[in-house]
Short mmCIF file of C-alpha atoms and ligand atoms in Angstrom, two decimals:
data_model
loop_
_atom_site.label_atom_id
_atom_site.label_comp_id
_atom_site.label_asym_id
_atom_site.label_seq_id
_atom_site.Cartn_x
_atom_site.Cartn_y
_atom_site.Cartn_z
CA MET A 18 -51.83 -17.22 -33.04
CA ASN A 19 -52.42 -13.67 -33.98
CA LEU A 20 -54.10 -12.34 -30.40
CA LEU A 21 -55.42 -9.35 -31.79
CA ALA A 22 -56.72 -10.61 -35.18
CA LYS A 23 -60.13 -9.51 -36.27
CA SER A 24 -61.91 -12.53 -34.49
CA SER A 25 -60.03 -12.35 -31.23
CA PRO A 26 -62.42 -11.89 -28.58
CA LEU A 27 -59.14 -9.73 -26.44
CA ARG A 28 -59.56 -7.40 -29.31
CA TYR A 29 -63.19 -6.77 -28.31
CA LEU A 30 -62.74 -6.58 -25.21
CA LEU A 31 -59.66 -4.18 -25.30
CA LEU A 32 -61.94 -1.65 -27.78
CA LEU A 33 -64.92 -2.24 -24.92
CA ALA A 34 -62.14 -1.38 -21.85
CA LEU A 35 -61.01 2.07 -24.70
CA SER A 36 -64.58 3.38 -24.98
CA LEU A 37 -65.72 2.71 -21.40
CA LEU A 38 -62.59 5.15 -20.44
CA LEU A 39 -63.33 7.66 -23.01
CA THR A 40 -67.23 7.54 -21.86
CA LEU A 41 -66.38 7.87 -18.32
CA THR A 42 -63.12 10.41 -18.67
CA SER A 43 -65.32 12.92 -21.51
CA PRO A 44 -66.58 15.29 -18.22
CA LEU A 45 -63.29 15.53 -16.85
CA LEU A 46 -61.00 16.27 -19.68
CA PRO A 47 -60.28 19.68 -19.76
CA ALA A 48 -63.04 22.50 -20.46
CA VAL A 49 -60.64 24.00 -23.53
CA SER A 50 -63.88 23.47 -26.43
CA GLN A 51 -65.59 24.99 -24.27
CA THR A 52 -65.54 28.07 -23.63
CA ASP A 53 -68.40 29.79 -25.04
CA GLY A 54 -68.30 33.33 -25.93
CA GLY A 55 -64.96 34.61 -26.46
CA GLY A 56 -61.65 32.45 -27.75
CA SER A 57 -59.36 29.84 -25.94
CA PRO A 58 -58.47 30.77 -21.90
CA PHE A 59 -54.51 31.73 -22.00
CA VAL A 60 -53.64 29.29 -19.48
CA VAL A 61 -51.07 31.00 -17.22
CA ALA A 62 -48.82 28.47 -14.48
CA THR A 63 -47.13 29.38 -11.92
CA GLU A 64 -45.66 27.09 -8.84
CA PRO A 65 -48.06 28.63 -5.96
CA THR A 66 -45.43 28.51 -2.83
CA PHE A 67 -44.46 31.55 -3.76
CA PRO A 68 -45.62 34.19 -0.99
CA PRO A 69 -45.89 37.54 -1.20
CA PHE A 70 -46.29 36.24 -5.14
CA GLU A 71 -48.14 33.04 -5.69
CA MET A 72 -49.47 31.93 -2.70
CA THR A 73 -52.87 29.91 -1.80
CA ASP A 74 -55.44 32.23 0.31
CA GLU A 75 -55.92 29.81 4.23
CA ALA A 76 -59.45 30.72 3.75
CA THR A 77 -61.00 31.03 0.40
CA GLY A 78 -58.25 27.91 -0.96
CA THR A 79 -57.86 29.87 -4.52
CA LEU A 80 -54.29 31.58 -5.74
CA THR A 81 -53.01 34.71 -4.58
CA GLY A 82 -50.74 37.16 -4.49
CA PHE A 83 -48.54 40.17 -6.13
CA ASP A 84 -48.25 38.62 -9.67
CA ILE A 85 -51.96 36.64 -9.80
CA ASP A 86 -52.88 40.35 -9.43
CA LEU A 87 -50.75 41.25 -12.10
CA ILE A 88 -51.18 38.49 -14.50
CA GLN A 89 -55.03 39.30 -14.37
CA ALA A 90 -54.86 42.95 -14.82
CA VAL A 91 -52.49 42.03 -17.31
CA GLY A 92 -54.64 39.69 -19.11
CA THR A 93 -58.11 42.31 -18.89
CA ALA A 94 -55.88 45.00 -20.31
CA ALA A 95 -54.76 42.98 -23.16
CA GLY A 96 -58.36 41.05 -23.97
CA LEU A 97 -56.74 37.78 -22.80
CA GLU A 98 -58.43 35.15 -20.52
CA VAL A 99 -56.69 34.39 -17.93
CA GLN A 100 -56.86 30.79 -16.33
CA ILE A 101 -54.31 30.38 -13.78
CA GLU A 102 -52.49 26.64 -13.61
CA SER A 103 -50.40 25.29 -11.26
CA LEU A 104 -47.36 23.63 -11.82
CA PRO A 105 -43.92 22.55 -10.28
CA PHE A 106 -41.17 25.55 -10.63
CA ASP A 107 -39.35 23.17 -12.58
CA GLY A 108 -41.49 21.65 -14.58
CA ILE A 109 -42.61 25.35 -16.16
CA ILE A 110 -40.65 25.98 -18.84
CA PRO A 111 -40.95 22.13 -20.02
CA ALA A 112 -44.38 23.12 -19.78
CA LEU A 113 -44.21 26.53 -22.16
CA GLN A 114 -41.85 24.20 -24.78
CA SER A 115 -44.19 21.78 -25.17
CA GLY A 116 -47.00 24.29 -25.34
CA THR A 117 -49.33 22.23 -22.38
CA ILE A 118 -49.20 25.93 -20.91
CA GLN A 119 -49.34 29.84 -22.80
CA ALA A 120 -47.48 31.21 -20.22
CA ALA A 121 -45.72 30.95 -16.81
CA ILE A 122 -46.14 34.31 -13.87
CA SER A 123 -43.99 32.34 -11.27
CA GLY A 124 -41.77 35.04 -10.22
CA ILE A 125 -39.36 33.90 -13.01
CA THR A 126 -36.54 35.59 -13.42
CA ILE A 127 -35.09 36.65 -16.96
CA THR A 128 -31.68 35.18 -17.87
CA ALA A 129 -30.25 34.23 -21.14
CA GLU A 130 -29.69 31.09 -20.04
CA ARG A 131 -33.60 30.52 -19.70
CA ALA A 132 -34.68 33.09 -22.68
CA GLN A 133 -32.84 30.51 -24.64
CA SER A 134 -35.42 28.16 -24.20
CA VAL A 135 -38.78 30.25 -23.54
CA ALA A 136 -39.54 33.99 -24.85
CA PHE A 137 -39.75 36.47 -22.19
CA SER A 138 -42.29 39.67 -21.40
CA SER A 139 -40.28 42.98 -20.09
CA PRO A 140 -39.52 42.73 -17.36
CA TYR A 141 -42.18 43.42 -14.03
CA PHE A 142 -40.10 42.94 -10.67
CA LYS A 143 -36.92 43.79 -9.61
CA ALA A 144 -35.56 41.36 -6.97
CA GLY A 145 -32.36 40.20 -6.18
CA LEU A 146 -30.93 36.78 -4.33
CA ALA A 147 -30.80 37.22 -0.37
CA ILE A 148 -28.57 34.80 1.70
CA ALA A 149 -30.78 33.48 4.38
CA VAL A 150 -28.82 32.66 7.68
CA ARG A 151 -29.84 31.43 11.65
CA GLU A 152 -30.02 34.05 14.08
CA GLY A 153 -26.70 34.53 15.93
CA ASN A 154 -24.64 33.47 12.81
CA GLU A 155 -21.95 36.20 11.84
CA THR A 156 -19.49 34.40 9.83
CA ILE A 157 -21.64 33.87 6.48
CA GLN A 158 -22.41 37.23 4.97
CA SER A 159 -21.66 36.92 1.54
CA LEU A 160 -21.83 34.67 -0.82
CA GLU A 161 -18.20 34.28 -0.90
CA ASP A 162 -18.51 33.20 3.03
CA LEU A 163 -20.33 30.21 1.45
CA LYS A 164 -17.24 28.23 0.92
CA GLY A 165 -17.83 24.31 1.72
CA LYS A 166 -21.02 25.05 3.63
CA LYS A 167 -24.82 23.72 3.35
CA ILE A 168 -26.98 24.97 1.22
CA ALA A 169 -30.40 24.00 0.53
CA VAL A 170 -31.84 25.80 -2.61
CA GLN A 171 -36.00 25.26 -4.64
CA ILE A 172 -34.70 23.09 -7.30
CA GLY A 173 -34.84 25.35 -10.26
CA THR A 174 -33.99 28.81 -9.43
CA THR A 175 -31.86 31.10 -9.93
CA GLY A 176 -30.16 30.67 -5.76
CA ALA A 177 -29.77 27.07 -6.85
CA MET A 178 -27.69 28.06 -10.12
CA GLU A 179 -26.14 30.42 -7.94
CA ALA A 180 -25.59 27.80 -5.78
CA ALA A 181 -23.82 25.58 -7.80
CA LYS A 182 -21.24 28.16 -8.64
CA ILE A 183 -19.55 27.96 -5.49
CA PRO A 184 -16.67 25.95 -4.47
CA GLY A 185 -17.08 22.68 -2.77
CA ALA A 186 -20.55 23.98 -0.98
CA GLU A 187 -23.10 21.10 -0.76
CA VAL A 188 -26.37 21.83 -2.44
CA VAL A 189 -29.56 20.48 -1.45
CA SER A 190 -32.59 21.03 -3.54
CA PHE A 191 -36.18 21.01 -2.05
CA ASP A 192 -39.36 21.46 -4.12
CA SER A 193 -40.06 24.46 -2.44
CA ALA A 194 -38.42 27.65 -1.19
CA ALA A 195 -41.14 27.41 2.04
CA LEU A 196 -39.39 23.65 2.25
CA ALA A 197 -35.37 25.19 1.42
CA LEU A 198 -36.41 27.61 4.95
CA GLN A 199 -37.47 24.62 7.14
CA GLU A 200 -34.43 23.14 6.46
CA LEU A 201 -32.66 26.07 7.67
CA VAL A 202 -34.46 26.43 11.13
CA ASN A 203 -33.74 22.72 11.65
CA ARG A 204 -30.06 22.77 11.82
CA LYS A 205 -29.75 20.77 8.49
CA VAL A 206 -28.34 23.19 6.27
CA ASP A 207 -26.17 26.95 6.83
CA ALA A 208 -27.43 29.01 4.56
CA VAL A 209 -31.03 29.66 1.86
CA ILE A 210 -30.51 31.06 -1.76
CA ASN A 211 -33.46 32.32 -2.15
CA ASP A 212 -35.55 35.64 -3.64
CA GLY A 213 -34.27 38.58 -1.39
CA PRO A 214 -39.19 39.33 -1.35
CA VAL A 215 -39.64 36.31 -0.32
CA THR A 216 -37.28 35.57 2.01
CA LEU A 217 -38.54 38.40 3.81
CA PHE A 218 -41.67 38.17 3.79
CA ALA A 219 -40.77 34.43 5.21
CA ILE A 220 -39.77 35.84 8.34
CA LYS A 221 -41.69 39.23 8.19
CA GLU A 222 -44.96 38.45 7.59
CA ALA A 223 -44.99 34.40 7.74
CA GLY A 224 -43.27 34.39 11.63
CA LEU A 225 -40.27 32.03 10.00
CA ARG A 226 -38.10 32.24 13.38
CA GLY A 227 -34.54 32.07 14.16
CA VAL A 228 -33.42 32.87 10.99
CA LYS A 229 -32.34 36.38 9.09
CA VAL A 230 -30.92 37.35 5.89
CA ALA A 231 -27.39 37.54 5.82
CA GLY A 232 -26.46 39.03 2.30
CA GLU A 233 -29.82 41.37 0.65
CA SER A 234 -29.35 41.39 -2.84
CA VAL A 235 -26.30 40.15 -3.63
CA THR A 236 -28.01 39.62 -7.47
CA GLU A 237 -29.53 42.14 -8.57
CA GLU A 238 -32.69 40.09 -11.06
CA PHE A 239 -35.73 41.11 -13.23
CA TYR A 240 -38.57 38.88 -13.12
CA GLY A 241 -40.49 38.31 -16.30
CA ILE A 242 -44.07 36.44 -17.71
CA ALA A 243 -42.00 33.18 -19.48
CA LEU A 244 -43.96 32.71 -23.25
CA PRO A 245 -43.15 29.66 -25.48
CA LEU A 246 -40.54 30.78 -28.17
CA ALA A 247 -42.33 31.99 -31.92
CA ARG A 248 -41.13 29.58 -34.23
CA PRO A 249 -38.77 30.71 -36.20
CA GLY A 250 -39.64 33.35 -38.45
CA GLU A 251 -43.00 34.10 -36.92
CA THR A 252 -43.79 36.74 -34.80
CA ASN A 253 -44.56 36.19 -30.60
CA GLN A 254 -48.16 37.28 -30.80
CA ASN A 255 -48.98 36.87 -26.67
CA GLN A 256 -45.77 38.36 -26.30
CA ALA A 257 -46.60 41.40 -27.43
CA LEU A 258 -50.22 41.19 -26.19
CA VAL A 259 -48.85 40.46 -22.73
CA ASN A 260 -45.98 43.62 -23.09
CA TYR A 261 -48.97 46.12 -24.28
CA GLY A 262 -51.28 44.85 -21.38
CA LEU A 263 -47.66 45.33 -18.77
CA PHE A 264 -47.58 48.60 -19.94
CA GLN A 265 -51.24 49.68 -19.50
CA ILE A 266 -51.08 49.32 -16.43
CA ILE A 267 -47.92 50.37 -16.12
CA ALA A 268 -48.93 53.82 -17.52
CA ASP A 269 -52.71 53.64 -15.94
CA GLY A 270 -51.34 53.29 -12.13
CA LYS A 271 -52.91 49.99 -11.32
CA TYR A 272 -49.52 48.60 -11.71
CA LYS A 273 -48.47 51.29 -9.11
CA ALA A 274 -51.50 50.57 -7.28
CA LEU A 275 -51.05 46.26 -7.31
CA TYR A 276 -46.71 47.43 -6.37
CA GLU A 277 -48.48 49.29 -2.92
CA LYS A 278 -50.80 46.83 -1.95
CA TRP A 279 -47.95 43.66 -1.72
CA PHE A 280 -44.82 45.41 -0.84
CA GLY A 281 -46.48 49.25 0.51
CA ALA A 282 -43.99 50.34 -1.02
CA GLU A 283 -43.13 52.61 -4.25
CA PRO A 284 -42.34 50.93 -7.50
CA PRO A 285 -39.04 51.34 -8.50
CA PHE A 286 -38.06 52.41 -12.50
CA LEU A 287 -38.37 49.14 -14.77
CA PRO A 288 -36.48 48.87 -17.81
CA LEU A 289 -37.98 47.73 -20.62
CA VAL A 290 -35.68 44.79 -20.70
CA ALA A 291 -33.46 42.85 -18.02
CA PRO A 292 -30.62 43.95 -18.44
CA ALA A 293 -29.65 40.50 -18.58
CA MET A 294 -30.73 40.21 -22.33
CA VAL A 295 -28.55 43.88 -22.99
CA GLY A 296 -26.50 43.35 -25.74
CA THR A 297 -27.76 39.37 -26.51
CA GLN A 298 -24.63 38.20 -27.41
CA ALA A 299 -22.51 39.08 -24.58
CA ALA A 300 -24.91 37.66 -22.73
CA LEU A 301 -25.16 34.68 -24.92
CA GLU A 302 -21.61 34.39 -24.04
CA GLN A 303 -22.47 34.76 -20.60
CA ALA A 304 -24.65 31.69 -20.75
CA GLN A 305 -22.72 29.48 -22.24
CA ARG A 306 -19.66 30.01 -19.94
CA GLY A 307 -17.43 28.00 -18.87
CA PRO A 308 -16.86 24.26 -20.21
CA ARG A 309 -20.37 22.96 -20.95
CA GLU A 310 -20.33 19.47 -20.83
CA PRO A 311 -22.53 17.22 -23.71
CA PHE A 312 -25.65 16.72 -22.01
CA PHE A 313 -25.91 13.02 -22.95
CA ILE A 314 -22.75 13.11 -20.61
CA THR A 315 -24.66 15.09 -17.63
CA LEU A 316 -27.28 12.86 -17.83
CA PHE A 317 -24.66 9.64 -17.79
CA ARG A 318 -23.16 10.49 -14.74
CA ASN A 319 -26.49 12.04 -12.62
CA LEU A 320 -28.42 8.72 -13.52
CA ILE A 321 -25.98 6.52 -12.99
CA ARG A 322 -24.42 8.65 -9.65
CA GLY A 323 -29.06 8.09 -8.01
CA ALA A 324 -29.26 5.22 -8.67
CA GLY A 325 -26.09 4.30 -6.88
CA VAL A 326 -28.35 5.72 -4.59
CA THR A 327 -31.14 4.44 -4.90
CA VAL A 328 -30.52 1.01 -4.91
CA LEU A 329 -28.39 1.66 -1.73
CA LEU A 330 -31.96 3.84 0.15
CA THR A 331 -33.24 0.19 -1.46
CA VAL A 332 -30.66 -2.67 0.10
CA PHE A 333 -30.91 -0.83 3.87
CA ALA A 334 -34.35 -0.69 3.58
CA VAL A 335 -35.06 -3.82 2.85
CA PHE A 336 -32.11 -5.50 5.54
CA PHE A 337 -34.30 -3.51 7.62
CA GLY A 338 -37.51 -4.15 6.28
CA LEU A 339 -37.25 -7.52 6.40
CA ILE A 340 -36.21 -7.84 10.49
CA GLY A 341 -38.50 -5.25 11.67
CA GLY A 342 -41.33 -7.52 9.68
CA THR A 343 -40.60 -10.58 11.06
CA LEU A 344 -40.79 -9.30 13.93
CA ALA A 345 -43.66 -8.06 13.68
CA ALA A 346 -45.59 -11.09 12.03
CA LEU A 347 -44.52 -12.68 14.83
CA ALA A 348 -45.58 -10.59 17.29
CA LEU A 349 -48.92 -10.64 15.60
CA ILE A 350 -48.99 -14.14 15.86
CA SER A 351 -48.15 -14.61 19.56
CA PRO A 352 -49.26 -15.45 21.82
CA ALA A 353 -49.60 -12.44 24.28
CA LYS A 354 -53.04 -9.99 22.95
CA ILE A 355 -50.79 -6.99 23.84
CA LEU A 356 -48.30 -7.48 21.52
CA GLN A 357 -50.37 -8.74 18.96
CA TRP A 358 -52.57 -5.73 18.87
CA LEU A 359 -49.93 -2.85 19.52
CA PHE A 360 -48.25 -4.36 16.40
CA ARG A 361 -52.05 -4.72 14.92
CA ILE A 362 -51.93 -0.35 15.15
CA TYR A 363 -48.45 -0.19 14.01
CA VAL A 364 -49.48 -2.01 10.85
CA GLU A 365 -52.55 -0.71 10.54
CA PHE A 366 -50.88 3.02 10.78
CA PHE A 367 -48.35 1.99 8.38
CA ARG A 368 -50.30 0.20 5.78
CA GLY A 369 -52.70 3.27 5.91
CA THR A 370 -50.96 6.30 5.37
CA PRO A 371 -49.10 7.37 2.72
CA MET A 372 -45.28 6.54 2.13
CA LEU A 373 -44.80 10.62 1.63
CA VAL A 374 -46.81 11.49 4.11
CA GLN A 375 -45.02 9.21 6.83
CA LEU A 376 -41.75 10.82 5.11
CA PHE A 377 -42.67 14.68 5.59
CA ILE A 378 -43.78 13.52 9.56
CA ILE A 379 -39.99 11.91 10.29
CA TYR A 380 -37.49 14.65 7.90
CA PHE A 381 -39.75 17.79 8.67
CA GLY A 382 -42.13 17.43 11.47
CA LEU A 383 -40.30 15.60 14.18
CA PRO A 384 -37.39 17.76 14.58
CA GLY A 385 -40.30 20.16 14.66
CA LEU A 386 -42.19 18.98 17.83
CA PHE A 387 -38.59 18.26 19.50
CA LYS A 388 -38.67 21.65 19.63
CA GLU A 389 -41.21 22.84 20.82
CA LEU A 390 -40.76 20.87 23.59
CA GLY A 391 -37.14 22.47 23.56
CA MET A 392 -35.29 20.00 22.88
CA GLU A 393 -32.61 20.32 19.68
CA TRP A 394 -32.45 17.14 17.46
CA THR A 395 -33.14 16.60 13.68
CA LEU A 396 -32.41 13.55 11.59
CA ASP A 397 -30.13 13.48 8.47
CA ARG A 398 -31.78 12.80 5.41
CA PHE A 399 -30.56 9.16 4.55
CA PRO A 400 -31.52 7.61 8.43
CA ALA A 401 -35.16 9.91 8.30
CA ALA A 402 -35.57 8.08 4.07
CA VAL A 403 -34.11 4.34 5.97
CA ILE A 404 -35.90 4.92 8.76
CA ALA A 405 -39.67 6.01 7.33
CA LEU A 406 -39.42 3.30 4.13
CA SER A 407 -38.37 0.25 6.19
CA LEU A 408 -41.05 1.13 8.85
CA ASN A 409 -42.61 1.52 5.87
CA VAL A 410 -42.09 -2.12 4.08
CA ALA A 411 -42.19 -3.65 7.24
CA ALA A 412 -45.35 -3.40 8.04
CA TYR A 413 -46.53 -4.77 4.36
CA LEU A 414 -43.96 -7.57 4.88
CA ALA A 415 -45.54 -8.07 8.09
CA GLU A 416 -48.35 -9.25 6.28
CA ILE A 417 -46.98 -11.13 3.99
CA ILE A 418 -44.85 -13.09 6.36
CA ARG A 419 -47.58 -14.14 8.79
CA GLY A 420 -49.57 -15.30 6.23
CA GLY A 421 -46.96 -17.21 5.15
CA ILE A 422 -46.40 -18.67 8.76
CA GLN A 423 -49.98 -19.49 9.35
CA SER A 424 -50.28 -21.56 5.64
CA VAL A 425 -47.85 -24.12 6.70
CA ASP A 426 -49.97 -26.75 8.08
CA PRO A 427 -50.65 -26.46 11.86
CA GLY A 428 -50.36 -30.21 12.05
CA GLN A 429 -46.42 -29.63 11.84
CA TRP A 430 -46.42 -27.86 14.94
CA GLU A 431 -48.36 -30.99 16.89
CA ALA A 432 -45.90 -33.12 15.38
CA CYS A 433 -42.54 -31.48 15.89
CA GLN A 434 -43.79 -31.13 19.00
CA SER A 435 -44.25 -34.76 19.82
CA LEU A 436 -40.20 -35.14 18.26
CA GLY A 437 -39.70 -33.64 20.89
CA MET A 438 -38.35 -30.10 19.59
CA THR A 439 -38.60 -26.53 20.57
CA PRO A 440 -41.14 -23.66 19.45
CA TRP A 441 -38.07 -22.21 18.60
CA GLN A 442 -36.56 -25.00 16.91
CA THR A 443 -40.06 -25.79 14.90
CA LEU A 444 -40.18 -21.73 13.42
CA ARG A 445 -36.24 -22.61 12.28
CA GLU A 446 -36.07 -25.80 11.14
CA VAL A 447 -39.73 -26.48 10.06
CA ILE A 448 -41.54 -23.45 9.37
CA PHE A 449 -39.69 -20.62 8.03
CA PRO A 450 -38.20 -22.23 5.21
CA GLN A 451 -41.28 -23.46 3.83
CA ALA A 452 -42.61 -20.28 4.57
CA PHE A 453 -40.01 -18.56 3.25
CA ARG A 454 -40.60 -20.20 -0.34
CA ARG A 455 -44.57 -19.14 -0.23
CA VAL A 456 -43.89 -15.29 0.10
CA LEU A 457 -40.75 -14.51 -2.60
CA PRO A 458 -43.16 -13.70 -4.46
CA PRO A 459 -45.40 -11.53 -2.96
CA LEU A 460 -41.59 -10.56 -1.34
CA GLY A 461 -40.88 -10.18 -4.81
CA ASN A 462 -43.77 -7.82 -5.78
CA GLU A 463 -42.67 -5.69 -2.19
CA PHE A 464 -39.39 -5.30 -2.88
CA ILE A 465 -40.12 -4.22 -6.48
CA THR A 466 -42.57 -0.90 -5.49
CA LEU A 467 -40.01 -0.04 -2.63
CA ILE A 468 -37.22 0.32 -5.77
CA LYS A 469 -40.24 3.15 -7.10
CA ASP A 470 -40.93 3.98 -3.80
CA THR A 471 -37.56 5.57 -2.99
CA SER A 472 -38.30 8.47 -5.26
CA LEU A 473 -40.70 9.43 -2.54
CA THR A 474 -37.48 10.86 -1.14
CA ALA A 475 -37.15 13.22 -3.68
CA VAL A 476 -39.19 15.48 -1.47
CA ILE A 477 -36.40 15.66 1.75
CA GLY A 478 -34.17 16.60 -0.97
CA PHE A 479 -32.94 13.41 -1.52
CA SER A 480 -30.49 12.77 -4.68
CA GLU A 481 -32.08 9.15 -5.79
CA LEU A 482 -32.88 8.93 -9.17
CA PHE A 483 -35.41 10.58 -9.96
CA ARG A 484 -34.01 13.96 -8.09
CA GLU A 485 -31.13 13.51 -10.47
CA GLY A 486 -32.81 13.38 -12.82
CA GLN A 487 -34.93 16.86 -12.30
CA LEU A 488 -31.67 18.62 -11.74
CA VAL A 489 -30.83 17.95 -14.92
CA VAL A 490 -33.64 18.81 -16.61
CA ALA A 491 -33.99 22.08 -14.14
CA THR A 492 -30.37 22.73 -16.26
CA THR A 493 -30.92 21.68 -19.39
CA TYR A 494 -35.07 21.05 -19.83
CA LYS A 495 -34.79 18.29 -21.36
CA ALA A 496 -37.55 16.97 -19.44
CA PHE A 497 -39.22 14.14 -22.28
CA GLU A 498 -35.77 12.36 -22.28
CA VAL A 499 -34.31 12.96 -19.19
CA TYR A 500 -37.03 11.02 -17.78
CA ILE A 501 -37.75 8.39 -20.56
CA ALA A 502 -33.96 7.61 -19.49
CA VAL A 503 -35.14 7.83 -15.78
CA ALA A 504 -37.59 5.56 -16.63
CA LEU A 505 -35.87 2.78 -17.84
CA VAL A 506 -33.23 2.93 -15.17
CA TYR A 507 -35.90 1.86 -12.77
CA LEU A 508 -37.26 -0.69 -15.41
CA VAL A 509 -33.56 -1.99 -15.61
CA LEU A 510 -33.51 -2.07 -10.85
CA THR A 511 -36.82 -3.62 -11.27
CA THR A 512 -35.25 -6.21 -13.98
CA LEU A 513 -32.51 -7.03 -11.65
CA SER A 514 -34.54 -7.33 -8.91
CA SER A 515 -37.60 -9.52 -10.48
CA ILE A 516 -34.76 -12.12 -12.28
CA ALA A 517 -32.49 -12.39 -9.39
CA PHE A 518 -36.70 -12.92 -7.30
CA LYS A 519 -37.23 -15.85 -9.77
CA ALA A 520 -33.58 -17.30 -10.01
CA LEU A 521 -34.11 -17.75 -5.66
CA GLU A 522 -37.97 -19.10 -6.25
CA HIS A 523 -36.35 -21.81 -8.26
CA TYR A 524 -33.18 -22.43 -5.83
CA MET A 525 -35.76 -22.92 -3.15
CA ASP A 526 -37.89 -25.45 -4.59
CA PRO A 527 -37.13 -28.56 -3.61
CA VAL A 528 -39.24 -30.33 -6.10
CA GLY A 529 -38.03 -28.57 -8.43
CA ARG A 530 -34.25 -29.52 -7.64
CA ALA A 531 -35.35 -33.15 -6.61
CA LYS A 532 -35.89 -33.41 -10.55
CA LYS A 533 -33.30 -32.05 -11.68
CA LEU A 534 -30.92 -33.87 -9.67
CA ALA A 535 -32.76 -36.99 -10.87
CA THR A 536 -32.61 -36.33 -14.37
CA SER A 537 -28.44 -35.17 -14.40
N1 LIG B 2 -36.40 34.19 -9.22
C1 LIG B 2 -35.94 32.86 -9.10
C2 LIG B 2 -36.09 32.12 -10.93
O1 LIG B 2 -36.62 32.47 -11.18
C3 LIG B 2 -37.22 32.13 -7.91
C4 LIG B 2 -39.06 31.94 -8.81
C5 LIG B 2 -39.10 31.32 -8.06
N2 LIG B 2 -40.22 31.09 -8.46
C6 LIG B 2 -41.55 30.28 -6.74
N3 LIG B 2 -42.79 30.27 -7.41
N4 LIG B 2 -41.16 29.19 -6.54
O2 LIG B 2 -34.83 31.09 -10.23
#
């Protein structure tokens, strides 16, 4: 039967749901077509955890920084109605390629490699990478000294690219430079490679303690405003407008005033074209330097590696989660009131707060607390992830298992007692086997949720499946292909586990098995 046939009630239901959704969400849709007067807004993306270039003003909650002031001034000069939007740094170039934003200003270094995927304005800032180390470290002075060391970087940045070139170095990537620096403070890595002005600002203005800059300006870089590439044969009108605005504010002194406001110094001379782009042919060759392996090979290798980590994390978390969950379930139904209460609080806390927050507390928060108490204590990424995941799963499992145990008719306890069985014997031989069978379906749900939730550990720099995908996007800018592939791998993992759970359910079903035996 065709479920969507004209007269099918399902079809009406679907149409109804769709129209309801559209009417309910229309006020939430971006007001692109509703800008009264003037043209459509010029949407500029930024990753706003990069002070002093882009950050949120603590008092007002609005975006501020050198870049923000600059793009507003450029917009005014060029007659563009600038509207700023936040995006993760590694999402900026894909968003430019897909045309969801019109430009990006985010301390983006002009490189020949990026110029193959996006267009750049003329340079508006001269920067360079700096190596940050802990105070007292005298052994690291240059990129050379980083061989075989642990380095934290922000994903998709020139710092990350530089770190990737260092032989034997172990590179951990974070969503923001601030988290990478926090990692250094917490003694998890030896160094951070990040834009010099940002690291210096964190140390001097934001009060980042225990960190110093070892090698200042190990590279020379120029920031540009990024725009979508023009289609072949077309001129890039917005690029011309942005350049016009930029030259305008440089000429009329606004640029100088802004520079002085944010950096307390005279602006340096800016070239018309970034040196990285001079002699396009040479630059292109440099961009393609080294044996570049085909995209699909990179993708395949990274995703397989990530899937391995995801599975490993899941297995560990399930193992400890099951043990913890069972113990917690027993505590929840134990006659000891105090035990009941303690575990009730535990379950409510871990069920009632986002796992992302729990991860941050365990990984970034606890070391900070210990430090304030005068103790040096840190937790490695893997145990931190396993602990957070296990505590979380155990909280959910506790309730599931408790429900399973309590669903077994209490009369059975009495029966066992009259047979002379001890409570533990009763639990093990009579109650658990029945409860286990009943909790299998919700257990399967938990398992699948867990596989997907492991992706959250990417925030603490864990290279699991999702982060491996992000890392491929950060160097290839093929967001669609990569994320679809990542989704498919998750789907394979979850499908396999649901098949396994189904099989287990069959296997544990005494009635089904008895029938099979009878027929065979
Ligand atoms: N200049 C570096 C790059 O282009 C880092 C920029 C990071 N910007 C940011 N808003 N997080 O790769």
